[in-house]
């Protein structure tokens, strides 16, 4: 078989170049990216595990200085945003509800923005309470407390950075979907949604690890 | 997606969302009970259930193809390998004060290490 004939056979193949195969490829690509991100955050989670097993009392004291109310509020906001983007994708794939896609994507981006604003308010309060690691750290006499807050700021700021990228991406798709741009196709919205859900999953684990350590004491 | 599938999927999303919020409140409530090690176990177990729900329902992993499921499972396997192999080193290593340690923490650390 000549090279031209092989190429013609492949082009005619029902699994090549169809919307299904493109969607499957895009989905797989995002899952591979998510795998790399799991390992990226995994190193930080391991550092946390090491600190918590070596200085449990220090981590407990430090965790009680975080704002559990705002942390819980932010968790609820992020879970709601995940539900909103999942529904946006369902609407994009169901023609009679397609007009809801842009609205739900806007809601998702807005909830993500509210999350970042609340996180900023938390950082501001923690800065004023001298909980930022450094020479004026308020809990310096408690072993492990400074390490906790170092990990707290690194993990939450990296998460917020990922979320900010997600807000920008979802915002672009909301705009494109509202104007019926062909590039805002359901298969691309699905990839964006996978990323958003992954950022949500990271927060699901950060919430009990950072905000809920020995709250009863 | 036809009308029937859309309605069914929407109901599933609604229930998943309400369940996730309920689990979040359960996680918050359990943190205020005196359970010892149970607090950490409960917090992480609830987080794992929530993450599983997001992956299976919101990320549609339950209906994904074999390749995608393989990659998702592989990511957890890689994470377990990273944690396990790192643990062999770090979790069995004695804590030695570092020159970068804030000076106020050093005396307590040295006392703990030497008993003096």
mmCIF file of C-alpha atoms in Angstrom, chain B residues 15-116:
data_model
loop_
_atom_site.group_PDB
_atom_site.id
_atom_site.type_symbol
_atom_site.label_atom_id
_atom_site.label_comp_id
_atom_site.label_asym_id
_atom_site.label_seq_id
_atom_site.Cartn_x
_atom_site.Cartn_y
_atom_site.Cartn_z
ATOM 1 C CA UNK B 15 -28.380 15.793 44.351
ATOM 2 C CA UNK B 16 -24.591 15.699 44.122
ATOM 3 C CA UNK B 17 -24.387 19.422 44.924
ATOM 4 C CA UNK B 18 -26.710 19.123 47.939
ATOM 5 C CA UNK B 19 -24.814 16.037 49.175
ATOM 6 C CA UNK B 20 -21.481 17.836 48.841
ATOM 7 C CA UNK B 21 -22.760 20.769 50.925
ATOM 8 C CA UNK B 22 -24.122 18.358 53.548
ATOM 9 C CA UNK B 23 -20.768 16.531 53.684
ATOM 10 C CA UNK B 24 -18.979 19.865 54.089
ATOM 11 C CA UNK B 25 -21.147 20.683 57.126
ATOM 12 C CA UNK B 26 -20.585 17.168 58.490
ATOM 13 C CA UNK B 27 -16.837 17.684 58.142
ATOM 14 C CA UNK B 28 -17.080 21.026 59.985
ATOM 15 C CA UNK B 29 -19.234 19.514 62.747
ATOM 16 C CA UNK B 30 -16.947 16.490 63.248
ATOM 17 C CA UNK B 31 -13.973 18.820 63.800
ATOM 18 C CA UNK B 32 -15.648 20.169 66.976
ATOM 19 C CA UNK B 33 -16.085 16.676 68.513
ATOM 20 C CA UNK B 34 -13.324 15.148 70.643
ATOM 21 C CA UNK B 35 -12.419 12.071 68.583
ATOM 22 C CA UNK B 36 -8.613 12.052 68.956
ATOM 23 C CA UNK B 37 -7.097 10.578 65.803
ATOM 24 C CA UNK B 38 -10.681 10.114 64.619
ATOM 25 C CA UNK B 39 -10.866 13.847 63.820
ATOM 26 C CA UNK B 40 -8.146 13.615 61.178
ATOM 27 C CA UNK B 41 -9.522 10.313 59.846
ATOM 28 C CA UNK B 42 -13.082 11.711 59.621
ATOM 29 C CA UNK B 43 -11.898 14.924 57.924
ATOM 30 C CA UNK B 44 -9.848 13.061 55.314
ATOM 31 C CA UNK B 45 -12.474 10.338 54.769
ATOM 32 C CA UNK B 46 -15.185 12.954 54.138
ATOM 33 C CA UNK B 47 -12.803 14.828 51.817
ATOM 34 C CA UNK B 48 -12.116 11.585 49.910
ATOM 35 C CA UNK B 49 -15.873 10.927 49.517
ATOM 36 C CA UNK B 50 -16.429 14.497 48.291
ATOM 37 C CA UNK B 51 -13.510 14.239 45.839
ATOM 38 C CA UNK B 52 -14.850 10.897 44.596
ATOM 39 C CA UNK B 53 -18.280 12.426 43.999
ATOM 40 C CA UNK B 54 -16.789 15.366 42.090
ATOM 41 C CA UNK B 55 -14.650 13.004 39.979
ATOM 42 C CA UNK B 56 -17.391 10.470 39.243
ATOM 43 C CA UNK B 57 -20.378 12.794 38.749
ATOM 44 C CA UNK B 58 -19.123 16.297 37.893
ATOM 45 C CA UNK B 59 -16.035 15.127 35.965
ATOM 46 C CA UNK B 60 -18.016 12.199 34.504
ATOM 47 C CA UNK B 61 -15.311 9.683 35.303
ATOM 48 C CA UNK B 62 -17.980 7.015 35.851
ATOM 49 C CA UNK B 63 -18.939 7.281 32.166
ATOM 50 C CA UNK B 64 -15.457 7.977 30.745
ATOM 51 C CA UNK B 65 -13.567 5.674 28.418
ATOM 52 C CA UNK B 66 -11.022 3.107 29.598
ATOM 53 C CA UNK B 67 -8.008 5.286 28.710
ATOM 54 C CA UNK B 68 -9.234 8.237 30.752
ATOM 55 C CA UNK B 69 -10.031 5.993 33.734
ATOM 56 C CA UNK B 70 -6.592 4.429 33.448
ATOM 57 C CA UNK B 71 -4.901 7.860 33.534
ATOM 58 C CA UNK B 72 -7.034 8.976 36.503
ATOM 59 C CA UNK B 73 -6.237 5.815 38.456
ATOM 60 C CA UNK B 74 -2.590 6.085 37.425
ATOM 61 C CA UNK B 75 -2.389 9.592 38.901
ATOM 62 C CA UNK B 76 -3.475 8.213 42.287
ATOM 63 C CA UNK B 77 -0.934 5.386 41.927
ATOM 64 C CA UNK B 78 1.858 7.905 41.176
ATOM 65 C CA UNK B 79 0.787 9.989 44.187
ATOM 66 C CA UNK B 80 0.881 6.918 46.441
ATOM 67 C CA UNK B 81 4.352 6.094 45.101
ATOM 68 C CA UNK B 82 5.545 9.673 45.710
ATOM 69 C CA UNK B 83 4.155 9.664 49.255
ATOM 70 C CA UNK B 84 5.390 6.151 50.061
ATOM 71 C CA UNK B 85 8.945 6.537 48.799
ATOM 72 C CA UNK B 86 9.323 10.029 50.301
ATOM 73 C CA UNK B 87 7.942 8.686 53.584
ATOM 74 C CA UNK B 88 10.654 6.037 53.778
ATOM 75 C CA UNK B 89 13.145 8.886 54.021
ATOM 76 C CA UNK B 90 11.442 11.802 55.777
ATOM 77 C CA UNK B 91 9.180 10.021 58.250
ATOM 78 C CA UNK B 92 12.071 7.960 59.636
ATOM 79 C CA UNK B 93 14.607 10.818 59.784
ATOM 80 C CA UNK B 94 15.526 12.465 63.108
ATOM 81 C CA UNK B 95 14.682 16.157 63.268
ATOM 82 C CA UNK B 96 17.855 18.216 63.419
ATOM 83 C CA UNK B 97 17.695 22.006 63.915
ATOM 84 C CA UNK B 98 18.563 23.846 60.751
ATOM 85 C CA UNK B 99 20.660 27.039 60.613
ATOM 86 C CA UNK B 100 17.626 28.651 58.940
ATOM 87 C CA UNK B 101 15.399 27.888 61.948
ATOM 88 C CA UNK B 102 14.147 31.058 63.696
ATOM 89 C CA UNK B 103 16.408 31.597 66.782
ATOM 90 C CA UNK B 104 13.466 31.480 69.226
ATOM 91 C CA UNK B 105 12.696 27.887 68.221
ATOM 92 C CA UNK B 106 16.278 26.604 68.445
ATOM 93 C CA UNK B 107 16.684 26.235 72.251
ATOM 94 C CA UNK B 108 13.510 24.138 72.535
ATOM 95 C CA UNK B 109 14.567 21.919 69.624
ATOM 96 C CA UNK B 110 18.067 21.405 71.002
ATOM 97 C CA UNK B 111 16.597 20.597 74.437
ATOM 98 C CA UNK B 112 14.277 18.023 72.863
ATOM 99 C CA UNK B 113 17.159 16.409 70.959
ATOM 100 C CA UNK B 114 19.760 16.359 73.729
ATOM 101 C CA UNK B 115 17.618 16.361 76.880
ATOM 102 C CA UNK B 116 19.587 19.368 78.201
#
